[in-house]
Coordinates of C-alpha atoms in Angstrom, one line a residue:
M1 CA 30.6 17.1 -24.0
Q2 CA 28.4 16.7 -20.8
K3 CA 26.6 13.4 -20.8
F4 CA 23.2 14.5 -20.2
L5 CA 21.1 17.4 -21.7
P6 CA 19.9 20.1 -19.2
V7 CA 16.6 18.9 -17.1
N8 CA 15.9 21.8 -15.2
Q9 CA 16.9 25.8 -15.1
K10 CA 19.9 25.1 -12.9
E11 CA 21.5 22.6 -15.4
M12 CA 20.7 25.1 -18.4
H13 CA 22.5 27.9 -16.5
D14 CA 25.5 25.7 -15.8
R15 CA 26.1 25.1 -19.4
G16 CA 26.2 29.1 -19.8
W17 CA 22.9 29.0 -21.6
D18 CA 20.3 32.0 -21.0
E19 CA 17.8 30.3 -23.5
V20 CA 17.4 26.9 -25.3
D21 CA 16.3 26.4 -29.0
F22 CA 14.0 23.7 -28.2
V23 CA 12.1 22.3 -24.9
Y24 CA 11.6 18.8 -25.4
I25 CA 8.7 17.8 -23.4
T26 CA 8.0 13.9 -22.5
G27 CA 5.7 12.0 -20.4
D28 CA 8.6 9.5 -19.8
A29 CA 11.5 9.7 -17.4
Y30 CA 14.6 11.1 -19.1
V31 CA 16.6 8.1 -20.4
D32 CA 19.3 8.7 -22.6
H33 CA 19.6 5.5 -24.6
P34 CA 18.8 4.8 -28.2
S35 CA 16.1 2.7 -27.4
F36 CA 14.1 5.7 -26.4
G37 CA 12.9 8.2 -29.0
A38 CA 13.5 11.1 -26.8
A39 CA 17.2 10.4 -26.7
I40 CA 17.5 9.9 -30.3
I41 CA 15.7 13.3 -31.3
T42 CA 17.5 15.3 -28.6
R43 CA 20.7 14.0 -29.6
V44 CA 20.1 14.5 -33.2
L45 CA 19.2 18.2 -32.6
E46 CA 22.3 18.5 -30.5
A47 CA 24.5 17.2 -33.1
K48 CA 23.2 19.8 -35.5
G49 CA 24.1 22.5 -33.2
F50 CA 20.9 23.3 -31.4
K51 CA 20.5 24.1 -27.6
V52 CA 18.0 21.4 -26.3
A53 CA 16.4 21.2 -22.8
V54 CA 14.5 18.0 -21.7
L55 CA 11.4 18.7 -19.6
S56 CA 10.6 15.2 -18.3
Q57 CA 7.2 14.3 -16.9
P58 CA 6.2 18.0 -15.8
D59 CA 3.6 18.5 -13.0
W60 CA 0.7 19.4 -15.3
H61 CA -1.5 20.7 -12.2
S62 CA 0.5 23.8 -12.3
T63 CA 2.5 25.8 -14.9
A64 CA 5.8 26.0 -12.9
D65 CA 7.4 23.1 -14.6
F66 CA 6.5 24.6 -18.2
V67 CA 8.1 28.1 -17.4
Q68 CA 11.3 27.1 -15.9
F69 CA 13.3 27.2 -19.2
G70 CA 11.6 30.1 -20.4
R71 CA 10.3 30.9 -23.8
P72 CA 12.4 28.7 -26.3
R73 CA 13.9 30.3 -29.3
L74 CA 12.4 28.1 -31.8
A75 CA 9.7 25.5 -30.4
F76 CA 8.3 23.2 -28.0
L77 CA 8.6 19.5 -29.0
I78 CA 6.0 17.3 -27.4
T79 CA 5.7 13.6 -27.0
A80 CA 4.0 11.3 -24.4
G81 CA 7.0 8.9 -24.2
N82 CA 7.8 5.5 -25.8
I83 CA 4.2 4.4 -25.6
D84 CA 0.8 5.7 -25.7
S85 CA -0.2 7.1 -22.5
M86 CA -3.3 5.5 -22.3
V87 CA -1.8 2.2 -22.7
A88 CA 0.8 3.0 -20.2
H89 CA -2.0 3.7 -17.7
Y90 CA -4.7 1.1 -18.3
T91 CA -5.2 -2.6 -18.9
V92 CA -7.2 -4.0 -21.8
A93 CA -9.8 -4.2 -19.3
K94 CA -9.4 -0.6 -18.5
K95 CA -8.1 -1.4 -15.1
K96 CA -5.4 1.1 -13.8
R97 CA -1.8 -0.5 -14.1
S98 CA 0.2 -0.7 -11.0
V99 CA 3.5 -0.2 -12.5
D100 CA 4.7 2.3 -15.4
A101 CA 8.1 1.0 -16.4
Y102 CA 9.1 4.6 -17.8
T103 CA 8.8 6.3 -14.6
P104 CA 11.3 6.3 -11.8
G105 CA 10.7 3.6 -9.3
G106 CA 7.9 2.5 -11.6
V107 CA 5.5 4.8 -9.9
M108 CA 2.2 5.7 -11.5
G109 CA 0.4 8.9 -12.1
K110 CA 3.5 10.8 -13.2
R111 CA 1.9 11.6 -16.4
P112 CA -1.5 12.6 -17.4
D113 CA -4.0 10.6 -19.6
R114 CA -3.6 11.5 -23.2
A115 CA -0.2 13.3 -22.3
V116 CA 0.4 15.0 -25.6
T117 CA -2.9 16.7 -25.6
V118 CA -2.7 17.8 -22.2
Y119 CA 1.0 19.1 -22.4
S120 CA 0.5 20.9 -25.7
N121 CA -2.9 22.9 -24.4
I122 CA -0.9 24.0 -21.3
V123 CA 2.1 25.0 -23.5
K124 CA -0.2 27.0 -26.2
K125 CA -2.0 28.8 -23.1
L126 CA 1.2 30.0 -21.7
Y127 CA 3.2 30.8 -25.1
P128 CA 0.5 31.2 -27.7
D129 CA 3.1 32.4 -30.2
V130 CA 5.7 29.5 -29.9
P131 CA 5.6 26.9 -32.3
V132 CA 4.4 23.4 -30.7
I133 CA 5.4 20.2 -32.7
L134 CA 4.2 16.9 -31.8
G135 CA 5.8 13.6 -32.3
G136 CA 6.3 10.0 -30.8
L137 CA 3.9 7.0 -30.9
E138 CA 0.9 8.5 -29.5
A139 CA 0.5 11.5 -31.9
S140 CA 1.9 9.5 -34.9
L141 CA -0.9 6.8 -34.5
R142 CA -3.6 9.4 -33.7
R143 CA -3.0 11.9 -36.5
F144 CA -6.3 11.1 -38.2
A145 CA -9.7 10.7 -36.8
H146 CA -9.3 7.6 -34.7
Y147 CA -11.5 5.1 -32.7
D148 CA -10.6 5.7 -28.9
Y149 CA -11.1 2.5 -27.1
W150 CA -11.0 4.1 -23.7
S151 CA -13.8 6.5 -24.5
D152 CA -15.4 4.1 -26.8
R153 CA -15.9 6.8 -29.7
V154 CA -14.2 8.4 -32.6
R155 CA -12.1 11.3 -31.6
P156 CA -10.7 14.1 -34.0
S157 CA -6.9 14.2 -35.1
I158 CA -4.8 14.9 -32.2
L159 CA -3.5 17.8 -34.1
L160 CA -6.6 19.6 -33.6
E161 CA -7.3 18.5 -30.0
S162 CA -3.6 19.5 -28.9
K163 CA -3.9 22.9 -30.6
A164 CA -0.4 22.0 -31.9
D165 CA 1.1 23.7 -34.9
L166 CA 2.7 20.7 -36.7
L167 CA 2.8 16.9 -36.3
I168 CA 5.7 14.5 -37.0
F169 CA 4.7 10.7 -37.9
G170 CA 6.8 7.9 -38.0
M171 CA 10.4 7.9 -37.2
G172 CA 11.2 11.7 -37.2
E173 CA 15.0 12.3 -37.3
N174 CA 14.9 13.9 -40.8
Q175 CA 11.6 15.6 -40.5
M176 CA 13.1 17.3 -37.4
I177 CA 16.4 18.2 -38.8
E178 CA 14.6 20.0 -41.7
I179 CA 12.0 21.7 -39.5
A180 CA 14.7 23.0 -37.1
E181 CA 17.0 24.2 -39.9
R182 CA 14.1 26.0 -41.6
L183 CA 12.6 27.6 -38.5
D184 CA 16.3 28.7 -37.4
A185 CA 16.6 30.4 -41.1
G186 CA 13.4 32.5 -40.0
E187 CA 10.7 30.6 -41.6
D188 CA 7.0 30.8 -40.2
I189 CA 5.9 27.4 -39.0
R190 CA 2.6 28.4 -40.3
Y191 CA 3.7 27.8 -43.6
L192 CA 6.0 24.8 -43.3
H193 CA 3.3 22.7 -45.3
D194 CA 5.8 20.8 -47.7
V195 CA 7.8 18.7 -45.1
A196 CA 7.4 15.0 -45.7
G197 CA 6.5 12.9 -42.6
T198 CA 4.4 15.6 -41.2
V199 CA 0.9 16.5 -40.9
Y200 CA -0.7 20.1 -40.6
A201 CA -4.1 21.7 -40.5
V202 CA -5.7 24.5 -42.9
D203 CA -8.8 26.2 -43.5
V204 CA -10.7 24.0 -46.2
R205 CA -10.5 26.8 -48.6
E206 CA -6.6 26.2 -48.5
T207 CA -6.7 22.4 -49.2
P208 CA -3.9 21.3 -51.6
Y209 CA -5.1 19.5 -55.0
E210 CA -2.8 16.9 -54.9
G211 CA -3.3 13.4 -53.3
T212 CA -6.5 11.6 -52.1
E213 CA -9.2 12.7 -49.6
C214 CA -10.7 10.0 -47.0
P215 CA -14.0 10.2 -45.4
S216 CA -14.3 13.3 -43.0
Y217 CA -14.2 13.1 -39.3
E218 CA -18.0 13.7 -39.2
N219 CA -18.6 10.9 -41.6
A220 CA -16.2 8.5 -39.8
S221 CA -17.8 9.4 -36.6
S222 CA -21.4 8.8 -37.7
S223 CA -20.9 5.8 -40.2
K224 CA -18.8 2.7 -39.4
K225 CA -18.7 1.9 -42.9
E226 CA -17.0 5.3 -43.7
Y227 CA -14.7 4.8 -40.7
A228 CA -13.4 1.3 -42.4
K229 CA -13.1 3.1 -45.8
A230 CA -10.8 6.1 -43.8
A231 CA -8.8 3.3 -42.3
R232 CA -8.0 1.5 -45.4
I233 CA -6.9 4.4 -47.3
Q234 CA -4.8 5.8 -44.4
Q235 CA -3.0 2.4 -44.2
D236 CA -2.7 1.9 -48.0
E237 CA -0.8 5.3 -48.5
Q238 CA 2.0 4.7 -45.9
D239 CA 4.6 4.1 -48.3
H240 CA 7.5 6.6 -48.8
I241 CA 7.6 5.6 -52.8
R242 CA 4.1 5.3 -53.9
G243 CA 2.3 6.8 -50.9
R244 CA 0.0 9.9 -51.6
V245 CA -1.0 13.0 -49.5
I246 CA -4.0 12.1 -47.5
K247 CA -6.8 14.7 -46.6
Q248 CA -9.3 14.3 -44.0
K249 CA -12.0 17.3 -43.1
H250 CA -12.9 18.2 -39.7
G251 CA -15.7 20.6 -40.0
K252 CA -14.1 23.9 -41.8
I253 CA -10.5 22.4 -41.1
M254 CA -8.7 20.1 -43.3
V255 CA -6.3 17.8 -41.8
V256 CA -3.4 17.2 -44.3
Q257 CA -0.8 14.4 -44.0
N258 CA 2.4 14.7 -46.5
K259 CA 3.7 11.7 -48.2
P260 CA 5.9 9.8 -45.5
M261 CA 9.6 10.9 -45.1
P262 CA 11.9 7.9 -46.8
P263 CA 13.4 5.7 -44.1
L264 CA 16.9 6.6 -43.0
T265 CA 19.7 5.1 -45.2
T266 CA 22.2 3.0 -43.6
S267 CA 24.8 5.8 -43.3
E268 CA 22.2 8.0 -41.5
L269 CA 21.2 5.1 -39.2
D270 CA 24.9 4.6 -38.4
W271 CA 25.2 8.2 -37.7
V272 CA 22.2 8.3 -35.4
Y273 CA 23.2 5.3 -33.2
A274 CA 26.8 6.5 -33.0
L275 CA 25.6 9.7 -31.3
P276 CA 27.0 9.9 -27.8
Y277 CA 24.2 8.6 -25.4
A278 CA 24.9 8.1 -21.8
R279 CA 23.0 5.2 -22.2
A280 CA 21.4 5.4 -18.9
Y281 CA 18.8 7.2 -17.1
H282 CA 19.4 10.6 -15.6
P283 CA 21.2 10.3 -12.1
S284 CA 18.7 12.3 -10.6
Y285 CA 16.4 9.0 -10.7
E286 CA 18.8 7.1 -8.6
K287 CA 17.3 7.7 -5.1
Q288 CA 13.9 6.9 -6.4
G289 CA 15.1 3.4 -7.6
G290 CA 16.1 4.2 -11.2
V291 CA 13.6 3.8 -14.3
P292 CA 12.7 0.1 -14.8
G293 CA 12.1 0.5 -18.4
I294 CA 15.9 0.5 -19.3
S295 CA 16.7 -2.9 -17.9
E296 CA 15.5 -5.0 -20.7
V297 CA 17.3 -2.6 -23.5
A298 CA 20.5 -1.7 -21.5
F299 CA 22.6 -4.1 -23.3
S300 CA 20.7 -4.6 -26.4
I301 CA 21.3 -3.5 -29.9
T302 CA 18.8 -2.3 -32.4
H303 CA 19.9 -3.4 -36.1
N304 CA 16.9 -2.5 -38.0
R305 CA 13.8 -0.5 -38.6
G306 CA 10.5 -1.3 -40.5
C307 CA 8.6 -4.6 -40.6
F308 CA 7.1 -5.9 -44.1
G309 CA 5.2 -8.6 -41.9
A310 CA 2.8 -6.0 -41.1
C311 CA 0.2 -7.9 -38.7
N312 CA -3.1 -6.1 -38.5
F313 CA -3.0 -5.6 -34.8
C314 CA 0.4 -4.3 -34.8
S315 CA 1.2 -0.3 -35.0
I316 CA 4.5 -0.8 -36.8
A317 CA 3.5 -0.6 -40.2
F318 CA 1.4 2.8 -39.5
H319 CA 4.3 4.2 -37.6
Q320 CA 7.7 2.9 -38.7
G321 CA 6.4 1.8 -42.1
R322 CA 6.9 -1.8 -44.0
Y323 CA 10.1 -0.8 -45.5
V324 CA 13.2 -2.4 -43.9
T325 CA 16.1 -0.5 -43.6
T326 CA 19.4 -1.6 -41.6
R327 CA 22.7 -0.3 -39.9
S328 CA 25.9 -1.6 -41.2
K329 CA 27.8 -4.6 -39.7
E330 CA 30.6 -2.2 -38.7
S331 CA 28.0 0.3 -36.9
I332 CA 26.6 -2.8 -34.7
V333 CA 30.1 -4.2 -33.8
A334 CA 31.2 -0.9 -32.7
E335 CA 28.4 -0.4 -30.5
A336 CA 28.9 -4.1 -29.1
K337 CA 32.4 -3.1 -28.4
E338 CA 31.0 -0.2 -26.7
L339 CA 28.8 -2.1 -24.4
T340 CA 31.7 -4.4 -23.3
Q341 CA 33.5 -1.6 -21.6
H342 CA 30.3 -0.6 -19.6
P343 CA 31.1 -1.0 -16.1
D344 CA 27.9 -3.0 -15.6
F345 CA 28.4 -5.4 -18.5
K346 CA 28.4 -9.0 -17.5
G347 CA 29.2 -10.7 -20.7
Y348 CA 25.5 -10.9 -22.1
I349 CA 24.2 -8.9 -25.0
H350 CA 20.4 -9.5 -24.5
D351 CA 19.2 -8.7 -28.1
I352 CA 20.7 -7.8 -31.5
G353 CA 17.0 -7.0 -33.0
G354 CA 14.4 -4.6 -33.9
P355 CA 10.8 -4.9 -35.1
T356 CA 11.6 -8.3 -36.4
A357 CA 14.9 -9.4 -35.7
N358 CA 15.8 -11.5 -38.6
F359 CA 14.8 -9.0 -41.2
R360 CA 18.1 -7.4 -43.0
R361 CA 16.8 -6.4 -46.4
P362 CA 13.5 -5.4 -48.1
S363 CA 11.3 -8.5 -49.0
C364 CA 12.0 -8.1 -52.7
E365 CA 13.7 -6.1 -55.3
I366 CA 10.4 -4.7 -56.7
Q367 CA 9.7 -2.8 -53.8
K368 CA 12.7 -0.7 -54.1
E369 CA 11.5 0.8 -57.4
H370 CA 7.6 0.5 -56.8
G371 CA 7.0 0.4 -53.2
L372 CA 5.4 -2.3 -51.1
C373 CA 2.2 -3.8 -52.8
K374 CA -1.2 -2.0 -51.7
G375 CA -3.6 -4.3 -49.9
K376 CA -1.1 -7.1 -49.9
K377 CA 1.0 -8.8 -47.3
C378 CA 4.5 -10.5 -47.9
L379 CA 4.1 -13.4 -45.6
A380 CA 0.5 -13.9 -45.2
P381 CA -1.6 -16.1 -45.7
K382 CA 1.4 -17.6 -47.4
P383 CA 4.8 -16.0 -48.3
C384 CA 4.8 -14.1 -51.7
P385 CA 6.7 -15.8 -54.4
N386 CA 8.8 -12.7 -55.0
L387 CA 9.9 -13.2 -51.4
E388 CA 13.7 -13.0 -51.1
V389 CA 15.1 -14.6 -48.0
D390 CA 18.8 -14.5 -46.8
H391 CA 20.1 -14.7 -43.2
S392 CA 23.7 -14.5 -44.3
E393 CA 24.6 -11.1 -43.3
Y394 CA 22.6 -11.3 -40.0
L395 CA 24.3 -14.4 -39.2
D396 CA 27.9 -12.9 -40.0
I397 CA 27.0 -10.1 -37.6
L398 CA 26.0 -12.4 -34.7
R399 CA 29.2 -14.5 -35.4
E400 CA 31.5 -11.6 -35.2
V401 CA 29.8 -10.1 -32.0
R402 CA 29.7 -13.2 -30.1
A403 CA 33.6 -13.7 -30.7
L404 CA 34.2 -10.2 -29.2
P405 CA 36.4 -10.2 -26.2
K406 CA 34.2 -10.1 -22.9
V407 CA 31.0 -11.3 -24.6
K408 CA 29.8 -14.6 -23.3
K409 CA 26.5 -14.9 -25.0
V410 CA 24.5 -13.0 -27.7
F411 CA 20.7 -13.5 -27.3
I412 CA 17.7 -12.8 -29.6
R413 CA 14.8 -11.6 -27.7
S414 CA 13.2 -9.2 -29.7
G415 CA 11.1 -11.6 -32.1
I416 CA 11.9 -14.1 -34.8
R417 CA 9.7 -14.2 -37.8
Y418 CA 9.5 -17.9 -37.9
D419 CA 7.5 -18.2 -41.5
Y420 CA 10.2 -16.1 -43.0
L421 CA 12.9 -18.1 -41.7
L422 CA 11.4 -21.4 -43.0
E423 CA 11.7 -19.9 -46.3
D424 CA 15.4 -20.0 -46.3
G425 CA 16.9 -23.0 -48.2
D426 CA 20.0 -22.6 -46.0
D427 CA 19.4 -23.7 -42.4
A428 CA 22.8 -22.3 -40.9
F429 CA 20.9 -19.4 -39.3
F430 CA 18.2 -21.5 -37.9
R431 CA 20.7 -24.2 -36.4
E432 CA 23.1 -21.3 -34.9
L433 CA 20.0 -19.5 -33.5
V434 CA 19.2 -22.7 -31.6
E435 CA 22.8 -23.5 -30.6
H436 CA 24.1 -20.0 -29.6
H437 CA 21.3 -17.3 -29.3
V438 CA 18.4 -18.8 -27.4
S439 CA 18.3 -17.9 -23.4
G440 CA 16.5 -21.1 -22.4
Q441 CA 13.3 -20.3 -24.1
L442 CA 12.5 -18.7 -27.7
R443 CA 9.3 -16.7 -27.8
V444 CA 7.6 -16.5 -31.3
A445 CA 4.1 -15.4 -32.1
P446 CA 1.7 -17.8 -33.7
E447 CA -0.9 -15.9 -31.8
H448 CA -3.7 -18.2 -32.8
C449 CA -4.5 -21.7 -34.9
S450 CA -7.9 -20.9 -36.6
A451 CA -7.2 -19.8 -40.3
A452 CA -10.1 -17.6 -40.2
V453 CA -8.7 -15.6 -37.2
L454 CA -5.2 -15.7 -38.6
D455 CA -6.4 -14.1 -41.8
K456 CA -8.2 -11.4 -40.0
M457 CA -4.8 -10.7 -37.7
G458 CA -2.9 -10.9 -41.2
K459 CA -0.7 -13.8 -39.8
P460 CA 0.2 -16.9 -41.5
H461 CA -1.5 -20.0 -41.1
I462 CA -0.5 -22.5 -38.2
E463 CA 1.1 -25.0 -40.3
A464 CA 4.2 -22.6 -40.4
Y465 CA 4.3 -22.8 -36.8
I466 CA 4.1 -26.4 -36.5
E467 CA 7.0 -26.9 -38.9
F468 CA 9.0 -24.4 -37.2
S469 CA 8.3 -26.0 -33.7
K470 CA 9.3 -29.4 -35.2
R471 CA 12.6 -28.3 -36.6
Y472 CA 13.4 -26.1 -33.5
F473 CA 13.5 -29.1 -31.0
Q474 CA 15.0 -31.3 -33.8
Y475 CA 18.0 -28.9 -33.8
T476 CA 17.8 -28.4 -30.1
G477 CA 18.0 -32.2 -29.7
E478 CA 21.0 -32.3 -31.8
V479 CA 22.9 -29.9 -29.9
H480 CA 22.0 -31.7 -26.6
K481 CA 20.2 -28.7 -25.3
D482 CA 17.1 -28.5 -22.9
Q483 CA 15.4 -25.6 -24.6
Y484 CA 11.7 -24.5 -24.6
L485 CA 9.6 -22.6 -27.3
V486 CA 6.9 -20.1 -25.9
P487 CA 4.3 -19.1 -28.1
Y488 CA 2.4 -15.6 -27.8
L489 CA -1.1 -16.2 -28.0
M490 CA -4.1 -13.7 -28.3
S491 CA -7.8 -14.2 -27.4
S492 CA -10.8 -11.9 -28.6
H493 CA -9.1 -10.6 -31.8
P494 CA -11.7 -9.5 -34.3
G495 CA -13.0 -12.7 -36.1
C496 CA -12.5 -15.1 -33.2
T497 CA -15.8 -16.8 -32.3
M498 CA -16.1 -18.9 -29.3
R499 CA -15.8 -22.1 -31.6
D500 CA -12.6 -20.7 -32.6
A501 CA -11.4 -20.0 -29.2
V502 CA -12.3 -23.9 -28.5
E503 CA -10.3 -24.6 -31.5
L504 CA -7.3 -23.0 -30.1
A505 CA -7.8 -24.7 -26.6
L506 CA -7.6 -28.1 -28.3
F507 CA -4.6 -27.2 -30.3
L508 CA -2.8 -26.2 -27.1
K509 CA -4.0 -29.5 -25.7
K510 CA -2.7 -31.7 -28.5
H511 CA 0.6 -30.0 -28.5
H512 CA 1.2 -29.9 -24.7
I513 CA 1.2 -26.0 -24.6
R514 CA 0.4 -24.4 -21.4
P515 CA 0.7 -20.7 -21.7
D516 CA 1.5 -18.8 -18.3
Q517 CA 0.0 -15.7 -20.0
V518 CA -2.5 -14.8 -22.5
Q519 CA -3.1 -11.3 -24.0
D520 CA -6.5 -10.2 -24.7
F521 CA -6.9 -8.1 -28.1
Y522 CA -6.2 -4.5 -27.2
P523 CA -7.6 -1.9 -29.6
T524 CA -5.3 0.9 -30.0
P525 CA -5.3 3.8 -32.5
G526 CA -4.2 3.2 -35.9
T527 CA -4.4 -0.3 -36.8
I528 CA -6.6 -2.5 -39.1
S529 CA -7.6 -4.7 -36.2
T530 CA -8.9 -1.7 -34.2
A531 CA -10.8 -0.6 -37.3
M532 CA -12.6 -4.1 -37.6
Y533 CA -13.2 -3.9 -33.7
Y534 CA -14.7 -0.8 -33.8
T535 CA -16.8 -1.3 -37.1
G536 CA -17.4 -5.0 -37.3
L537 CA -16.2 -4.7 -40.7
D538 CA -13.1 -5.8 -42.6
P539 CA -11.8 -2.6 -44.3
Y540 CA -10.3 -4.7 -47.2
T541 CA -13.3 -6.8 -48.1
M542 CA -16.2 -4.8 -46.2
E543 CA -17.5 -8.0 -45.1
E544 CA -18.8 -8.2 -41.6
V545 CA -16.4 -9.4 -38.7
Y546 CA -17.5 -11.1 -35.3
C547 CA -16.1 -9.2 -32.5
A548 CA -16.0 -10.3 -28.9
K549 CA -16.8 -7.0 -27.0
N550 CA -18.6 -8.1 -23.9
P551 CA -16.1 -8.5 -20.8
H552 CA -17.7 -11.6 -20.0
E553 CA -17.4 -13.3 -23.3
K554 CA -13.8 -12.0 -23.4
A555 CA -13.0 -13.7 -20.2
L556 CA -14.6 -16.8 -21.5
Q557 CA -12.3 -16.9 -24.5
R558 CA -9.3 -16.2 -22.4
A559 CA -10.0 -18.9 -20.0
L560 CA -10.2 -21.5 -22.7
L561 CA -6.5 -20.9 -23.4
Q562 CA -5.9 -21.9 -19.8
Y563 CA -8.3 -24.5 -19.6
Y564 CA -6.1 -26.7 -17.4
N565 CA -6.2 -23.9 -14.4
P566 CA -8.6 -25.1 -11.8
K567 CA -9.7 -21.4 -11.3
N568 CA -11.0 -21.3 -14.9
Q569 CA -13.2 -24.5 -14.5
S570 CA -16.6 -22.8 -14.5
L571 CA -15.6 -20.2 -17.2
V572 CA -14.3 -23.0 -19.7
E573 CA -17.6 -25.1 -18.8
E574 CA -19.8 -22.1 -19.7
A575 CA -17.7 -21.4 -22.9
L576 CA -17.9 -25.0 -24.1
R577 CA -21.6 -25.1 -23.7
R578 CA -22.0 -21.6 -25.5
A579 CA -19.9 -23.3 -28.2
H580 CA -22.1 -26.3 -28.3
R581 CA -19.2 -28.5 -27.5
T582 CA -20.3 -30.3 -24.4
D583 CA -18.4 -33.2 -25.8
L584 CA -15.5 -31.7 -24.4
I585 CA -16.8 -31.7 -20.9
G586 CA -16.0 -35.0 -19.1
T587 CA -13.4 -37.4 -18.1
A588 CA -12.2 -38.8 -21.4
E589 CA -8.7 -38.2 -22.7
H590 CA -10.2 -35.7 -25.3
C591 CA -12.0 -33.5 -22.9
L592 CA -10.9 -30.1 -21.8
V593 CA -12.6 -30.1 -18.3
R594 CA -14.3 -32.4 -16.1
P595 CA -17.9 -31.7 -15.1
T596 CA -18.5 -29.5 -12.2
T597 CA -19.3 -31.5 -9.1
R598 CA -22.9 -31.5 -8.2
P599 CA -23.9 -31.5 -4.5
G600 CA -24.4 -35.1 -3.3
T601 CA -21.9 -36.4 -5.7
A602 CA -18.5 -37.4 -5.8
R603 CA -15.8 -36.5 -8.2
R604 CA -14.4 -39.1 -10.2
P605 CA -10.5 -39.2 -10.2
H606 CA -9.0 -38.4 -13.7
P607 CA -7.5 -41.5 -15.3
K608 CA -4.0 -39.6 -15.1
A609 CA -4.5 -37.9 -11.7
G610 CA -1.2 -37.4 -10.0
N611 CA 0.9 -37.4 -13.3
N612 CA 1.7 -33.5 -13.4
K613 CA 5.0 -33.8 -15.4
R614 CA 5.1 -31.0 -17.8
K615 CA 5.8 -32.0 -21.4
R616 CA 8.0 -29.7 -23.6
H617 CA 6.3 -27.6 -25.9

């Protein structure tokens, strides 16, 4: 079997193919690694006997790239790539990024804004009678009418804007297999309206009777209250056990989302990850410097999918779902052994993780029969009494992998859910995490300290982080290691006022935390936090939520989190005055900044000037 699928007409002909069954168009460079959705879907189709060509980052200014494979026998498959094309292009300040990690050499400009829509419209114009199927994160999160941060308006379902025939949402292996086999059997895509995990559009007169209808595109566009209602319905029905069909009217067209496809079973996941991936970018990119995005995942292993943590600002719950499924120990160990044979392997497995690294089971037995609770969270604001916590299987896997020949270290970098970890009565995993699986520093995500803000985030209260931090450094000291804890923090999340930002700055000062980077809240399609940002309402209570939207106010909140940086002096002072906390401007120990020096006056030295020794977090 040849390592890579054909990426141009020559490679197609080299295989002896005159046509392909599917042309897979992606906004990313072609990386044949299971951390890339394009690699998984194309390998799955190949394993099922279909001929697939990969059209990577086609030039959308002409039609030449789009016609090089000719008319595919079954369909065009279109994705923006691993991340939303607008997020790939723009910072939260809507400024152009300088590097695209999913493009050869990190070069910008190799994909269009709103890549899915652009690619699909080109294909539909060239081949109007060939089915077009959308998938991937950009399409999945935009499947309903959605607030678009970059144009600052509500846009219709991407299915309609793109003129595509069908949209796959979530993790799409089983949807893709079913669609491919039914198209191959001669079924018309216009009537494939019963595939779980897909979205289709029909005339309103053909609206199915089943399911629930959410506020229309027109209503959601004109009323923020209606938008908030729609957002809640869409989130609440994303459960493969109890979720219902969702309908949303767009003029004379009804967009219909079928029930979610059940997540892959353990045996199905094992099969997917055992497919013959090259685990590298296409060799044609070598002269351009390779694809930066593979560096972090080249020697990493994904062991699970789904996250019942379901933070409000995270897209995982709306895309992968809250139900956790896992690969078998045998499958994970087999992949680890394969990594050790790679010529570039240096003895370090960078991660055995997933959306949340330490989830190896559903949160409770109840959800296996009834689905995850509607409108409730398993871990926030406090862990549910029904939560079942067990790290023994995960720990067993880590022990076996780190004992393999050629393996020096196995790190965990993809995120530990510390509030879940604290609920485990057995501290064996916690201790071995500290002793064996931390690469100098462990990154975790408290995000904020204000209970009011954390409630809007869907995160646990800060006491959980404080307890975790205490035990982390206790265990670190017991094994005589010099390790650090690096918290992810977010400014300007809906619900965060200037006084909340000041509270966080004081928390950071008290605990000697000096973050090198701070993330502003980024409103991306499909999250509850984005619905709050756009509407100013909490979709679950319909109460008003304060949202910082002015760029200067957001800069003030961000500056408070780095109050110690001299460059932020004037911003921090202004923020404190706005928050009516001028008591924090001065030379006393409790103050955040000293007052700005006025002309004709000398700045008094700080009592501890010169002592810039950094304390451990």
